[in-house]
Amino acid sequence: MDISRKRFIEALAGGGALLVLGSCGGGGSSYGGGNPAPPASSCNESISLNHGHALTIAVADLDSTTPKSYDIAAAAGHSHQVTFSPAQLAQLKAGTAVTVTSSVGDGHTHQVTVTCVIV
């Protein structure tokens, strides 16, 4: 996703509480006549008390058989780690929302809720 689209979506979501994350699949469309292309597979995240953090989960990670950890530092100026178990990744792939608590960073944690849409 290009940065201008991401900023637009952040603005719509009230200052970044919900970010549309990187997607895969799709590419060109075989649809014509002004019909919209089908949505690409993607994951959306919401971070409690967010002050510049972001999370990107590659859709391919949803098939992992080992835990996956991600750094959500982004523009916040400090790091937090979030880890998803293989069972949680499978839940995300099935379209179920998953909430995890980040590691402590700068004296606090965040609740991170992720939902993925797989097409």
Coordinates of C-alpha atoms in Angstrom, one line a residue:
M1 CA 0.0 0.0 0.0
D2 CA 1.4 3.4 -0.8
I3 CA 2.0 5.9 2.0
S4 CA -0.7 8.4 0.9
R5 CA -3.4 5.7 0.9
K6 CA -2.2 4.6 4.3
R7 CA -2.4 8.1 5.7
F8 CA -5.9 8.5 4.2
I9 CA -7.1 5.4 5.9
E10 CA -5.4 6.4 9.2
A11 CA -7.3 9.7 9.0
L12 CA -10.6 7.9 8.4
A13 CA -10.0 5.7 11.3
G14 CA -9.5 8.5 13.8
G15 CA -5.9 9.2 13.9
G16 CA -4.3 5.8 13.4
A17 CA -6.3 3.6 15.7
L18 CA -6.9 1.3 12.8
L19 CA -4.4 0.9 10.0
V20 CA -4.8 -1.1 6.8
L21 CA -1.7 -3.2 6.6
G22 CA 0.3 -4.6 3.7
S23 CA -1.5 -7.0 1.5
C24 CA -0.6 -9.7 -1.0
G25 CA -2.2 -11.4 -3.9
G26 CA -4.3 -9.6 -6.5
G27 CA -2.2 -7.5 -8.7
G28 CA -3.9 -6.6 -12.0
S29 CA -7.6 -7.1 -12.5
S30 CA -9.3 -9.0 -15.2
Y31 CA -12.5 -7.0 -14.5
G32 CA -13.6 -4.4 -17.0
G33 CA -16.3 -1.8 -17.4
G34 CA -15.6 0.1 -14.2
N35 CA -16.3 -2.9 -11.9
P36 CA -14.0 -2.8 -8.8
A37 CA -11.4 -5.4 -8.4
P38 CA -12.0 -7.9 -5.6
P39 CA -10.3 -7.0 -2.3
A40 CA -6.8 -8.3 -1.7
S41 CA -6.0 -10.5 1.3
S42 CA -4.9 -8.2 4.2
C43 CA -4.7 -7.9 7.9
N44 CA -6.0 -4.9 9.9
E45 CA -4.8 -4.0 13.4
S46 CA -6.0 -1.8 16.2
I47 CA -3.5 -0.8 19.0
S48 CA -4.8 0.5 22.3
L49 CA -3.5 3.9 23.4
N50 CA -1.6 4.1 20.2
H51 CA 1.0 6.8 19.8
G52 CA 2.7 5.9 16.6
H53 CA 3.0 2.1 16.7
A54 CA 2.2 0.0 13.7
L55 CA 2.1 -3.7 12.9
T56 CA 2.4 -5.5 9.5
I57 CA 1.7 -9.2 9.3
A58 CA 2.4 -10.8 5.9
V59 CA -0.5 -13.0 4.9
A60 CA 2.0 -15.8 4.2
D61 CA 2.9 -15.7 8.0
L62 CA -0.6 -17.0 8.7
D63 CA 0.5 -20.5 7.6
S64 CA 3.4 -20.6 10.1
T65 CA 3.8 -23.6 12.3
T66 CA 6.1 -21.7 14.7
P67 CA 5.3 -18.6 16.7
K68 CA 5.8 -15.3 14.9
S69 CA 7.0 -12.1 16.7
Y70 CA 6.8 -8.6 15.4
D71 CA 8.2 -5.3 16.5
I72 CA 5.6 -2.5 16.5
A73 CA 7.9 0.4 17.1
A74 CA 7.2 2.3 13.8
A75 CA 7.1 6.1 14.6
A76 CA 6.6 5.7 18.4
G77 CA 10.3 6.1 19.3
H78 CA 10.4 2.9 21.4
S79 CA 9.8 -0.8 20.7
H80 CA 7.3 -3.3 21.8
Q81 CA 7.2 -7.0 20.6
V82 CA 4.0 -8.9 19.9
T83 CA 4.0 -12.6 19.4
F84 CA 1.3 -14.8 17.8
S85 CA 1.2 -18.6 18.4
P86 CA 0.6 -20.9 15.5
A87 CA -3.0 -21.4 16.8
Q88 CA -3.6 -17.6 16.8
L89 CA -2.2 -17.3 13.3
A90 CA -4.6 -20.0 12.2
Q91 CA -7.5 -18.1 13.9
L92 CA -6.4 -15.0 11.9
K93 CA -6.4 -17.0 8.7
A94 CA -9.9 -18.1 9.5
G95 CA -11.1 -14.5 9.9
T96 CA -11.3 -14.5 13.7
A97 CA -10.0 -11.4 15.6
V98 CA -7.1 -12.1 17.9
T99 CA -5.9 -9.8 20.7
V100 CA -2.4 -10.0 22.2
T101 CA -0.6 -7.9 24.8
S102 CA 2.7 -6.3 23.7
S103 CA 5.9 -6.5 25.7
V104 CA 6.7 -3.7 28.0
G105 CA 8.4 -0.7 26.3
D106 CA 9.0 2.7 27.8
G107 CA 7.1 1.6 30.9
H108 CA 3.8 0.4 29.3
T109 CA 2.1 -2.2 27.1
H110 CA -0.5 -2.1 24.4
Q111 CA -3.4 -4.4 23.5
V112 CA -3.1 -5.3 19.8
T113 CA -6.1 -6.7 18.0
V114 CA -5.7 -8.1 14.5
T115 CA -8.3 -9.2 12.0
C116 CA -7.4 -10.7 8.6
V117 CA -9.5 -10.9 5.4
I118 CA -8.3 -13.7 3.2
V119 CA -9.7 -13.9 -0.4

